[in-house]
Short mmCIF file of C-alpha atoms and ligand atoms in Angstrom, two decimals:
data_model
loop_
_atom_site.label_atom_id
_atom_site.label_comp_id
_atom_site.label_asym_id
_atom_site.label_seq_id
_atom_site.Cartn_x
_atom_site.Cartn_y
_atom_site.Cartn_z
CA MET A 1 71.84 107.95 85.54
CA ALA A 2 75.37 109.34 85.63
CA ILE A 3 77.75 108.79 82.71
CA ILE A 4 80.93 107.11 83.87
CA ASN A 5 83.96 109.32 83.38
CA ASN A 6 87.47 108.56 82.15
CA TYR A 7 90.57 109.62 84.06
CA ILE A 8 93.16 111.03 81.68
CA ASN A 9 96.23 113.14 82.50
CA GLY A 10 95.20 113.54 86.11
CA ASN A 11 91.66 114.73 85.33
CA TRP A 12 88.20 113.21 85.32
CA GLY A 13 86.29 113.91 82.14
CA HIS A 14 83.55 112.82 79.77
CA SER A 15 84.25 110.45 76.94
CA ALA A 16 84.22 111.78 73.38
CA GLU A 17 81.51 109.14 72.82
CA THR A 18 77.95 110.08 73.75
CA VAL A 19 76.36 106.68 73.11
CA CYS A 20 76.29 104.71 76.35
CA GLN A 21 75.17 101.35 77.60
CA PRO A 22 73.76 100.78 81.07
CA VAL A 23 75.75 99.09 83.81
CA LEU A 24 73.26 96.77 85.49
CA ASN A 25 73.22 95.14 88.91
CA PRO A 26 72.99 91.45 87.91
CA ALA A 27 70.84 90.57 90.92
CA THR A 28 68.23 93.30 90.41
CA GLN A 29 68.72 94.81 86.91
CA GLU A 30 68.92 98.22 88.61
CA THR A 31 70.92 100.66 86.45
CA LEU A 32 74.11 101.69 88.26
CA GLY A 33 75.56 104.00 85.63
CA GLN A 34 76.01 104.57 81.91
CA VAL A 35 79.26 103.55 80.28
CA PRO A 36 80.35 105.14 76.99
CA CYS A 37 80.60 102.50 74.29
CA GLY A 38 81.11 103.30 70.64
CA PRO A 39 83.58 104.57 68.06
CA GLY A 40 84.12 107.85 69.94
CA THR A 41 85.97 106.00 72.71
CA ALA A 42 88.88 105.64 70.25
CA LYS A 43 89.46 109.38 70.74
CA ASP A 44 89.67 108.84 74.50
CA VAL A 45 92.37 106.25 73.90
CA GLN A 46 94.34 108.71 71.74
CA SER A 47 94.18 111.27 74.58
CA ALA A 48 95.20 108.69 77.17
CA VAL A 49 98.16 107.50 75.09
CA ALA A 50 99.25 111.12 74.50
CA ALA A 51 99.13 111.78 78.26
CA ALA A 52 101.00 108.58 79.10
CA SER A 53 103.65 109.30 76.44
CA GLN A 54 104.10 112.84 77.73
CA ALA A 55 104.57 111.57 81.30
CA LEU A 56 107.00 108.80 80.36
CA ALA A 57 110.34 110.64 80.27
CA ASP A 58 110.07 112.11 83.77
CA TRP A 59 108.53 109.00 85.34
CA SER A 60 111.07 106.60 83.87
CA ASN A 61 113.85 108.87 85.15
CA THR A 62 112.41 108.92 88.66
CA PRO A 63 114.48 106.64 90.94
CA VAL A 64 112.78 103.33 91.63
CA MET A 65 112.70 103.97 95.41
CA GLU A 66 110.66 107.09 94.69
CA ARG A 67 108.44 105.32 92.18
CA VAL A 68 107.24 102.82 94.77
CA GLN A 69 106.31 105.44 97.40
CA PRO A 70 102.85 106.12 95.85
CA LEU A 71 102.23 102.36 95.88
CA TYR A 72 102.71 102.24 99.64
CA LYS A 73 100.08 104.97 99.90
CA LEU A 74 97.78 103.03 97.59
CA LYS A 75 98.08 99.93 99.78
CA PHE A 76 96.89 101.84 102.83
CA LEU A 77 94.07 103.56 100.93
CA LEU A 78 92.89 100.23 99.53
CA GLU A 79 92.82 98.78 103.03
CA GLN A 80 90.97 101.80 104.37
CA HIS A 81 88.35 101.63 101.57
CA LYS A 82 88.12 97.89 101.06
CA HIS A 83 84.52 97.59 102.30
CA GLU A 84 83.37 100.38 100.00
CA LEU A 85 85.23 98.77 97.08
CA ALA A 86 83.84 95.33 97.89
CA LYS A 87 80.30 96.70 97.90
CA ILE A 88 80.80 98.21 94.43
CA ILE A 89 82.18 94.90 93.14
CA THR A 90 79.14 93.05 94.47
CA LEU A 91 76.74 95.65 93.05
CA GLU A 92 78.08 95.50 89.51
CA CYS A 93 79.54 91.99 89.33
CA GLY A 94 77.17 90.03 91.56
CA LYS A 95 79.55 87.98 93.71
CA THR A 96 79.05 87.82 97.47
CA LEU A 97 80.50 90.50 99.71
CA ALA A 98 82.95 87.98 101.22
CA GLU A 99 84.16 87.09 97.71
CA SER A 100 84.52 90.77 96.83
CA LEU A 101 86.57 91.39 99.98
CA GLY A 102 88.80 88.43 99.10
CA GLU A 103 89.35 89.97 95.69
CA ILE A 104 90.55 93.26 97.18
CA THR A 105 92.94 91.37 99.46
CA ARG A 106 94.51 89.78 96.38
CA ALA A 107 94.82 93.21 94.75
CA ILE A 108 96.57 94.61 97.82
CA GLU A 109 99.04 91.70 97.83
CA ASN A 110 100.11 92.66 94.32
CA VAL A 111 100.68 96.26 95.39
CA GLU A 112 102.84 94.98 98.25
CA MET A 113 104.80 92.74 95.91
CA ALA A 114 105.39 95.59 93.45
CA CYS A 115 106.82 97.63 96.33
CA ALA A 116 109.71 95.14 96.24
CA ALA A 117 110.65 96.44 92.77
CA PRO A 118 113.84 98.14 93.97
CA ALA A 119 115.20 94.66 94.78
CA LEU A 120 113.44 92.76 91.98
CA ILE A 121 114.66 95.08 89.26
CA GLN A 122 118.31 94.52 90.19
CA SER A 123 120.23 92.71 87.56
CA GLU A 124 123.38 90.81 86.63
CA PHE A 125 127.01 91.90 86.51
CA SER A 126 130.04 89.89 85.36
CA GLN A 127 133.33 91.42 86.28
CA ASP A 128 136.38 90.74 84.07
CA ILE A 129 134.80 88.82 81.21
CA ALA A 130 138.13 89.72 79.62
CA SER A 131 141.03 91.69 80.98
CA GLY A 132 139.65 95.08 82.02
CA VAL A 133 136.25 94.30 80.55
CA ASP A 134 132.99 93.99 82.48
CA GLU A 135 129.56 92.99 81.22
CA PHE A 136 126.25 93.77 82.84
CA MET A 137 122.55 93.92 82.20
CA ILE A 138 120.18 96.74 83.09
CA ARG A 139 116.42 96.68 83.12
CA GLN A 140 114.76 99.71 81.58
CA PRO A 141 111.05 100.53 81.26
CA VAL A 142 109.23 99.38 78.15
CA GLY A 143 107.22 102.60 77.68
CA VAL A 144 103.47 103.14 77.63
CA CYS A 145 101.68 99.91 78.64
CA ALA A 146 98.00 99.00 78.83
CA CYS A 147 95.71 96.48 80.46
CA ILE A 148 92.42 95.20 78.98
CA ALA A 149 90.41 93.51 81.73
CA PRO A 150 87.48 91.08 81.93
CA PHE A 151 84.29 91.44 84.00
CA ASN A 152 84.79 88.76 86.61
CA PHE A 153 87.44 90.32 88.91
CA PRO A 154 87.03 94.07 88.37
CA GLY A 155 88.95 94.94 91.53
CA MET A 156 91.85 92.51 91.16
CA ILE A 157 92.93 91.75 87.61
CA PRO A 158 94.41 95.15 86.67
CA PHE A 159 96.51 94.81 89.86
CA TRP A 160 98.31 91.77 88.36
CA PHE A 161 99.95 94.30 86.07
CA PHE A 162 99.83 98.02 86.75
CA PRO A 163 101.61 98.23 90.14
CA TYR A 164 104.60 96.41 88.61
CA ALA A 165 104.46 98.49 85.42
CA LEU A 166 104.55 101.75 87.38
CA ALA A 167 107.27 100.55 89.75
CA CYS A 168 109.40 99.63 86.72
CA GLY A 169 109.08 103.16 85.30
CA ASN A 170 106.39 102.68 82.67
CA THR A 171 103.26 104.78 82.23
CA TYR A 172 99.90 103.08 82.05
CA ILE A 173 96.36 102.87 80.68
CA ILE A 174 93.63 100.65 82.13
CA LYS A 175 90.57 99.64 80.08
CA PRO A 176 88.12 97.78 82.37
CA SER A 177 85.29 95.61 81.12
CA GLU A 178 82.35 97.75 80.00
CA ARG A 179 80.12 95.50 82.12
CA VAL A 180 81.84 96.47 85.40
CA PRO A 181 83.44 99.91 85.00
CA LEU A 182 82.55 101.31 88.43
CA THR A 183 85.09 99.44 90.55
CA MET A 184 88.08 100.87 88.69
CA ASN A 185 86.56 104.35 88.90
CA LYS A 186 86.56 103.97 92.68
CA VAL A 187 90.16 102.64 92.60
CA PHE A 188 91.13 105.70 90.56
CA GLN A 189 89.54 107.98 93.16
CA LEU A 190 92.12 106.48 95.49
CA ILE A 191 94.91 106.66 92.91
CA GLU A 192 94.17 110.40 92.64
CA GLN A 193 95.35 110.72 96.24
CA ILE A 194 98.73 109.01 95.94
CA ASP A 195 100.70 111.84 94.33
CA LEU A 196 101.46 110.26 90.99
CA PRO A 197 102.42 112.82 88.33
CA GLU A 198 99.72 113.58 85.74
CA GLY A 199 99.49 111.08 82.90
CA VAL A 200 101.42 108.30 84.66
CA ILE A 201 98.22 106.27 84.94
CA ASN A 202 95.02 106.72 82.96
CA LEU A 203 91.60 105.09 82.78
CA VAL A 204 89.51 104.74 79.64
CA HIS A 205 86.19 102.97 79.23
CA GLY A 206 84.42 101.25 76.37
CA GLY A 207 84.36 97.95 74.52
CA LYS A 208 86.07 96.73 71.36
CA GLU A 209 86.24 100.30 69.99
CA SER A 210 88.57 101.29 72.82
CA VAL A 211 90.57 98.05 72.66
CA ASP A 212 91.49 98.19 68.98
CA PRO A 213 93.25 101.59 69.10
CA LEU A 214 95.33 100.35 72.06
CA LEU A 215 96.43 97.36 69.97
CA ALA A 216 97.30 99.60 67.03
CA HIS A 217 98.88 102.69 68.59
CA PRO A 218 102.66 102.68 67.97
CA GLU A 219 103.39 104.35 71.30
CA VAL A 220 101.72 101.58 73.29
CA ARG A 221 104.56 99.12 73.78
CA ALA A 222 103.00 96.35 75.87
CA ILE A 223 99.53 94.88 76.32
CA SER A 224 98.27 92.75 79.20
CA PHE A 225 94.95 91.13 78.34
CA VAL A 226 92.68 88.90 80.41
CA GLY A 227 89.43 87.53 79.03
CA SER A 228 87.97 84.82 76.82
CA THR A 229 90.22 82.69 74.63
CA ALA A 230 88.74 83.96 71.36
CA VAL A 231 89.50 87.58 72.26
CA ALA A 232 92.86 86.64 73.82
CA LYS A 233 93.92 85.10 70.50
CA TYR A 234 92.78 88.17 68.60
CA VAL A 235 94.55 90.55 71.00
CA TYR A 236 97.73 88.47 70.97
CA ALA A 237 97.82 88.19 67.16
CA THR A 238 96.98 91.85 66.53
CA ALA A 239 99.20 93.45 69.15
CA SER A 240 102.20 91.22 68.47
CA THR A 241 101.89 91.86 64.72
CA ASN A 242 102.07 95.52 65.65
CA GLY A 243 105.36 94.88 67.41
CA LYS A 244 104.17 94.97 71.00
CA ARG A 245 104.89 92.72 73.92
CA VAL A 246 101.75 90.81 74.77
CA GLN A 247 100.59 88.62 77.62
CA ALA A 248 97.06 87.37 76.94
CA GLN A 249 95.28 85.19 79.48
CA GLY A 250 92.32 83.28 78.11
CA GLY A 251 89.55 80.96 79.18
CA ALA A 252 89.61 77.65 80.99
CA LYS A 253 87.82 74.43 81.79
CA ASN A 254 89.42 73.19 84.95
CA PRO A 255 89.40 69.55 86.07
CA LEU A 256 89.63 68.25 89.65
CA VAL A 257 90.47 64.59 90.21
CA ILE A 258 89.42 62.73 93.37
CA LEU A 259 91.23 59.55 94.33
CA PRO A 260 89.69 56.96 96.67
CA ASP A 261 92.25 57.82 99.39
CA ALA A 262 91.22 61.51 99.53
CA ASP A 263 89.78 62.93 102.76
CA LEU A 264 86.09 62.94 101.84
CA GLU A 265 84.79 65.70 104.08
CA MET A 266 87.56 68.17 103.30
CA THR A 267 87.47 67.35 99.58
CA THR A 268 83.71 67.77 99.26
CA GLY A 269 83.72 71.24 100.81
CA ILE A 270 86.70 72.39 98.75
CA VAL A 271 85.26 71.03 95.49
CA ALA A 272 81.91 72.78 96.07
CA ASP A 273 83.69 76.07 96.81
CA SER A 274 85.76 75.71 93.66
CA VAL A 275 82.82 74.97 91.34
CA TYR A 276 80.26 77.37 92.80
CA GLY A 277 82.44 80.20 94.18
CA CYS A 278 81.79 83.44 92.25
CA ALA A 279 78.91 81.51 90.59
CA GLY A 280 81.52 79.59 88.61
CA GLN A 281 82.63 82.81 86.92
CA ARG A 282 86.32 82.59 87.58
CA CYS A 283 89.06 81.27 85.39
CA LEU A 284 90.17 78.96 88.22
CA ALA A 285 86.70 77.56 88.91
CA ALA A 286 86.55 73.79 88.74
CA SER A 287 84.23 72.56 86.01
CA THR A 288 84.93 68.88 85.44
CA ILE A 289 85.10 66.67 88.53
CA ILE A 290 86.60 63.24 87.94
CA THR A 291 86.14 60.62 90.61
CA VAL A 292 88.54 57.70 90.31
CA GLY A 293 87.69 54.08 91.17
CA ASP A 294 85.91 53.55 94.48
CA SER A 295 85.60 57.26 95.25
CA SER A 296 82.67 57.60 92.86
CA LYS A 297 79.61 56.55 94.88
CA ILE A 298 80.57 58.06 98.21
CA PHE A 299 81.73 61.36 96.68
CA THR A 300 78.63 61.66 94.48
CA GLU A 301 76.36 61.38 97.54
CA ALA A 302 78.43 63.82 99.56
CA ILE A 303 78.70 66.47 96.84
CA ALA A 304 74.98 66.26 96.03
CA ASP A 305 74.25 66.90 99.70
CA VAL A 306 76.65 69.87 99.98
CA THR A 307 75.51 71.33 96.64
CA GLY A 308 71.84 71.11 97.57
CA ARG A 309 72.48 73.13 100.73
CA ARG A 310 74.19 76.10 99.08
CA VAL A 311 72.19 79.30 99.21
CA THR A 312 71.83 81.33 96.02
CA GLY A 313 70.81 84.97 96.35
CA TYR A 314 71.80 88.61 96.39
CA GLY A 315 75.48 89.01 97.22
CA LEU A 316 74.81 91.85 99.67
CA ASP A 317 72.40 89.74 101.75
CA LYS A 318 73.59 87.76 104.75
CA GLY A 319 73.77 83.97 104.54
CA VAL A 320 74.13 83.90 100.75
CA ASP A 321 76.78 81.53 99.34
CA MET A 322 76.45 82.40 95.67
CA GLY A 323 75.28 85.37 93.61
CA PRO A 324 73.92 85.69 90.06
CA VAL A 325 75.79 85.41 86.77
CA ILE A 326 76.74 88.61 85.05
CA THR A 327 74.03 89.20 82.40
CA PRO A 328 70.68 87.78 81.25
CA GLU A 329 72.52 86.68 78.07
CA SER A 330 75.03 84.81 80.17
CA LYS A 331 72.23 83.06 82.11
CA GLN A 332 70.57 82.16 78.84
CA ARG A 333 73.82 80.82 77.37
CA ILE A 334 74.60 78.68 80.44
CA GLU A 335 71.06 77.30 80.68
CA GLY A 336 71.17 76.63 76.95
CA LEU A 337 74.35 74.58 77.42
CA ILE A 338 72.72 72.63 80.26
CA ASN A 339 69.62 71.96 78.11
CA GLN A 340 71.77 70.78 75.25
CA GLY A 341 73.86 68.54 77.53
CA ILE A 342 70.70 66.93 78.92
CA LYS A 343 69.36 66.43 75.39
CA GLU A 344 72.61 64.69 74.51
CA GLY A 345 72.30 62.27 77.42
CA ALA A 346 73.67 63.97 80.56
CA GLN A 347 71.73 63.33 83.77
CA PRO A 348 70.94 66.26 86.07
CA LEU A 349 71.75 65.12 89.60
CA ILE A 350 70.91 68.63 90.80
CA ASP A 351 69.15 71.00 88.41
CA GLY A 352 69.69 74.67 89.12
CA ARG A 353 67.97 76.13 86.06
CA ASN A 354 65.59 79.03 86.64
CA PRO A 355 65.58 79.14 90.43
CA LYS A 356 63.06 81.44 92.10
CA ILE A 357 64.91 83.84 94.37
CA SER A 358 62.32 85.65 96.41
CA GLY A 359 62.59 89.42 96.07
CA TYR A 360 65.03 89.18 93.16
CA GLU A 361 62.85 87.75 90.42
CA ASN A 362 64.69 89.76 87.75
CA GLY A 363 68.16 88.58 88.72
CA ASN A 364 70.38 86.44 86.49
CA PHE A 365 70.33 83.52 88.88
CA ILE A 366 71.26 79.92 88.20
CA ALA A 367 71.45 77.68 91.26
CA PRO A 368 74.28 75.13 91.68
CA THR A 369 73.88 72.34 89.16
CA ILE A 370 75.42 68.87 88.87
CA LEU A 371 75.33 66.97 85.59
CA GLU A 372 76.49 63.38 85.42
CA ASN A 373 77.60 61.34 82.45
CA ILE A 374 77.89 64.10 79.89
CA PRO A 375 78.76 62.38 76.60
CA LEU A 376 82.42 62.94 75.66
CA GLN A 377 81.48 64.47 72.30
CA SER A 378 78.97 66.89 73.85
CA GLU A 379 79.55 70.64 73.43
CA LEU A 380 79.24 70.94 77.21
CA MET A 381 82.31 68.73 77.63
CA LYS A 382 84.52 71.09 75.62
CA THR A 383 83.05 74.55 76.17
CA GLU A 384 83.96 76.83 79.04
CA ILE A 385 80.63 77.14 80.87
CA PHE A 386 81.59 80.02 83.20
CA GLY A 387 78.63 79.30 85.45
CA PRO A 388 77.79 77.18 88.53
CA VAL A 389 77.67 73.85 86.73
CA MET A 390 79.56 70.72 87.76
CA ASN A 391 80.31 68.07 85.20
CA LEU A 392 80.72 64.89 87.26
CA MET A 393 82.61 62.04 85.59
CA HIS A 394 84.02 58.73 86.70
CA MET A 395 87.28 57.10 85.59
CA GLU A 396 89.24 54.00 86.45
CA SER A 397 92.71 55.37 87.21
CA VAL A 398 94.74 58.50 87.76
CA ASP A 399 96.56 57.75 84.48
CA GLN A 400 93.27 57.78 82.60
CA ALA A 401 92.34 61.08 84.27
CA ILE A 402 95.69 62.68 83.39
CA GLN A 403 95.38 61.49 79.79
CA PHE A 404 91.88 62.94 79.56
CA ILE A 405 92.98 66.27 81.06
CA ASN A 406 95.97 66.51 78.74
CA SER A 407 93.79 65.96 75.69
CA GLY A 408 91.83 69.14 76.49
CA GLN A 409 92.15 72.52 74.86
CA TYR A 410 92.87 74.53 78.01
CA GLY A 411 95.63 74.44 80.63
CA ASN A 412 94.74 76.93 83.31
CA MET A 413 94.42 74.69 86.37
CA ALA A 414 94.23 71.03 87.35
CA CYS A 415 93.87 69.70 90.89
CA LEU A 416 94.19 66.34 92.62
CA PHE A 417 92.68 65.21 95.92
CA THR A 418 94.59 62.38 97.57
CA SER A 419 96.52 61.36 100.67
CA SER A 420 99.17 59.64 98.55
CA GLY A 421 102.43 61.50 98.02
CA SER A 422 103.38 59.43 95.01
CA SER A 423 100.04 60.03 93.24
CA ALA A 424 100.42 63.74 93.96
CA ARG A 425 103.95 63.75 92.60
CA LYS A 426 102.94 61.90 89.45
CA PHE A 427 100.02 64.26 88.86
CA ARG A 428 101.93 67.49 89.30
CA LYS A 429 104.68 66.20 87.04
CA GLU A 430 102.54 64.84 84.20
CA VAL A 431 99.54 67.11 84.01
CA ASN A 432 99.64 69.77 81.26
CA SER A 433 98.43 72.72 83.23
CA GLY A 434 100.07 75.93 84.36
CA ASN A 435 98.54 76.01 87.85
CA VAL A 436 98.28 72.79 89.84
CA GLY A 437 96.54 72.18 93.15
CA ILE A 438 97.07 69.19 95.45
CA ASN A 439 94.20 69.07 97.94
CA ILE A 440 93.50 72.66 96.82
CA GLY A 441 90.44 73.59 94.77
CA VAL A 442 91.39 77.05 93.49
CA ALA A 443 95.13 77.03 92.87
CA ALA A 444 95.41 80.81 92.52
CA PRO A 445 99.06 81.82 92.63
CA MET A 446 99.99 84.38 95.29
CA ALA A 447 101.39 87.69 94.06
CA GLN A 448 104.99 86.44 94.31
CA PHE A 449 104.30 83.69 91.74
CA PRO A 450 103.34 84.03 88.07
CA PHE A 451 99.72 83.33 87.07
CA SER A 452 100.80 80.46 84.90
CA GLY A 453 98.21 79.45 82.28
CA TRP A 454 99.19 76.99 79.54
CA LYS A 455 97.79 75.97 76.16
CA GLU A 456 94.71 77.98 75.08
CA SER A 457 94.53 79.59 78.51
CA PHE A 458 97.54 81.78 77.80
CA PHE A 459 99.23 83.40 74.82
CA GLY A 460 102.64 84.91 75.38
CA ASP A 461 105.75 84.14 77.40
CA LEU A 462 105.76 86.11 80.63
CA HIS A 463 102.73 85.96 82.91
CA GLY A 464 101.22 88.49 85.30
CA GLN A 465 102.37 88.94 88.94
CA GLY A 466 105.72 88.62 90.68
CA ARG A 467 109.05 88.39 88.88
CA HIS A 468 107.37 87.62 85.56
CA ALA A 469 105.65 91.01 85.74
CA ILE A 470 108.96 92.74 86.48
CA GLU A 471 110.46 91.04 83.42
CA PHE A 472 107.45 91.84 81.24
CA PHE A 473 107.55 95.52 82.18
CA THR A 474 111.27 95.98 81.61
CA GLN A 475 113.48 95.57 78.60
CA THR A 476 116.98 94.32 79.15
CA LYS A 477 120.01 96.17 77.94
CA VAL A 478 123.37 94.43 78.05
CA VAL A 479 126.43 96.63 78.35
CA ILE A 480 130.04 95.55 77.77
CA GLU A 481 132.55 98.05 79.09
CA ARG A 482 136.30 98.18 78.70
CA TRP A 483 138.30 100.17 81.20
CA PRO A 484 141.95 99.41 80.42
CA LYS A 485 144.58 100.14 83.04
CA GLU A 486 146.24 102.40 80.53
CA TRP A 487 144.93 104.05 77.40
CA ASN A 488 146.75 103.24 74.20
CA ARG A 489 146.01 106.34 72.20
CA LYS A 490 147.96 105.40 69.07
CA PHE A 491 145.05 104.62 66.69
P1 NAD B 1 85.80 88.99 77.13
O1 NAD B 1 86.84 88.34 76.30
O2 NAD B 1 84.42 89.09 76.59
O3 NAD B 1 86.23 90.52 77.45
C1 NAD B 1 87.49 90.84 77.99
C2 NAD B 1 87.89 92.25 77.54
O4 NAD B 1 88.02 92.27 76.12
C3 NAD B 1 86.87 93.32 77.90
O5 NAD B 1 87.55 94.46 78.36
C4 NAD B 1 86.14 93.60 76.59
O6 NAD B 1 85.74 94.93 76.48
C5 NAD B 1 87.19 93.27 75.55
N1 NAD B 1 86.63 92.70 74.33
C6 NAD B 1 85.54 91.87 74.23
N2 NAD B 1 85.35 91.50 72.95
C7 NAD B 1 86.32 92.08 72.22
C8 NAD B 1 86.66 92.08 70.83
N3 NAD B 1 85.94 91.40 69.96
N4 NAD B 1 87.73 92.79 70.44
C9 NAD B 1 88.48 93.49 71.33
N5 NAD B 1 88.20 93.53 72.65
C10 NAD B 1 87.14 92.84 73.10
O7 NAD B 1 85.83 88.28 78.56
P2 NAD B 1 84.83 88.44 79.78
O8 NAD B 1 83.51 87.83 79.42
O9 NAD B 1 84.83 89.85 80.26
O10 NAD B 1 85.56 87.56 80.89
C11 NAD B 1 85.37 86.19 81.04
C12 NAD B 1 86.47 85.41 80.39
O11 NAD B 1 87.72 85.79 80.94
C13 NAD B 1 86.36 83.91 80.66
O12 NAD B 1 86.65 83.23 79.47
C14 NAD B 1 87.43 83.66 81.71
O13 NAD B 1 87.95 82.35 81.74
C15 NAD B 1 88.46 84.64 81.31
N6 NAD B 1 89.37 84.95 82.41
C16 NAD B 1 90.61 84.41 82.36
C17 NAD B 1 91.49 84.63 83.40
C18 NAD B 1 92.86 84.03 83.38
O14 NAD B 1 93.63 84.36 84.24
N7 NAD B 1 93.18 83.17 82.44
C19 NAD B 1 91.09 85.42 84.49
C20 NAD B 1 89.80 85.96 84.49
C21 NAD B 1 88.94 85.71 83.44
#
């Protein structure tokens, strides 16, 4: 099976590392490719940084209107190839084809937003701060920047960063997850066609061995990381100690609260999509569902009905609502958490462990699961499950729900379902979460808004997407200029 190549300085080439690990289709265990993983990948990073450093002077001096022209081309190529890209995402990541297509749409939106860089990069000017003196701020590129991406959105997450970085005059390196390297290779086959100068954008593969040199290299000036909280903390601490800008998005455990005045039918469908979409493997998946007061009984019946009807299977097959989780280890970990939760007293309302999916007996499938009454001290209550498991809880008031949510470790997303404006207003004001949904189950910010995680879901100051990305990928320079009406040359 073919070894997956890097793209460095405008060329495809083998890694310096010969040890590889297989990239497996999570529904079938079919080997899709071999990704280099080992100490040799550090050499690839050195080559990529050298190429990006070499390209920096010319690219950062290219006018911004010219820098966005390749991005317009990329947008059209992504649209033209979106079905091909979506199929690769489904093959290596497991989500359904419809979910993969949605992911590409989100990537394209970020390219479009970055095309607005000529306006977004404009800055401030104060005329006459003193007689004959003006003060202004300019935004200049940061330098060589890099993205370290997770497995769950291989075709979208790098797009939260690199289109903005390039538009702002930086050069770039992408390091995808070693579990899903093929999608970015396809994206780079398109990038090859958009007339970017050599070295402006580079692709390196590998695991920790290719991350660490990015965090250490003095010429890498900014790191955008997305992944688990433990690694986000490590990346943030290491890269910032090495003097880099860092934005590190971490894990989550997202709560949805249902008030008795919520529209039951709409809410049930949205909640099921949020919990089970992408097999629960998204950082904005709902995990803890809190019914308040009288909503409990009626919602529990409705969600059990909707959950029981969801079809688990191969993401390329028609009529499938949910694909497998990423690896056998992941399946084992999630089922282990469910087992432990049940041992500790949780009741399985719907038990999705070890489903038999005809024709795909080797796949990493877990069917949608609902657990009720998980004890508060249970590991399952605190841990990010990252699988299709709903923790269903009941509380007496919206205040109690907000208090519970705010006591949690994460702050990626919190949502409320209600028809009351005042409850909605209270919730959005008081809840400690960076993304809030009101009658929305996946409050994913559009490209023009920052992807705003809080608490242990984000380490840094400026988030990905939109204006935050423009700020992250530029450094400000403030200039004070004196232009007197007449020169007094008697020093
Ligand atoms: P992960 O942390 O295992 O891996 C992410 C990246 O870090 C990969 O490129 C991997 O190669 C690298 N890496 C892994 N271990 C490392 C180490 N010890 N040192 C240096 N680099 C290392 O995450 P994952 O399993 O690929 O992705 C799932 C996680 O990502 C979940 O926790 C999910 O919530 C989170 N996520 C968060 C967001 C967000 O916006 N907050 C979005 C998507 C995913």
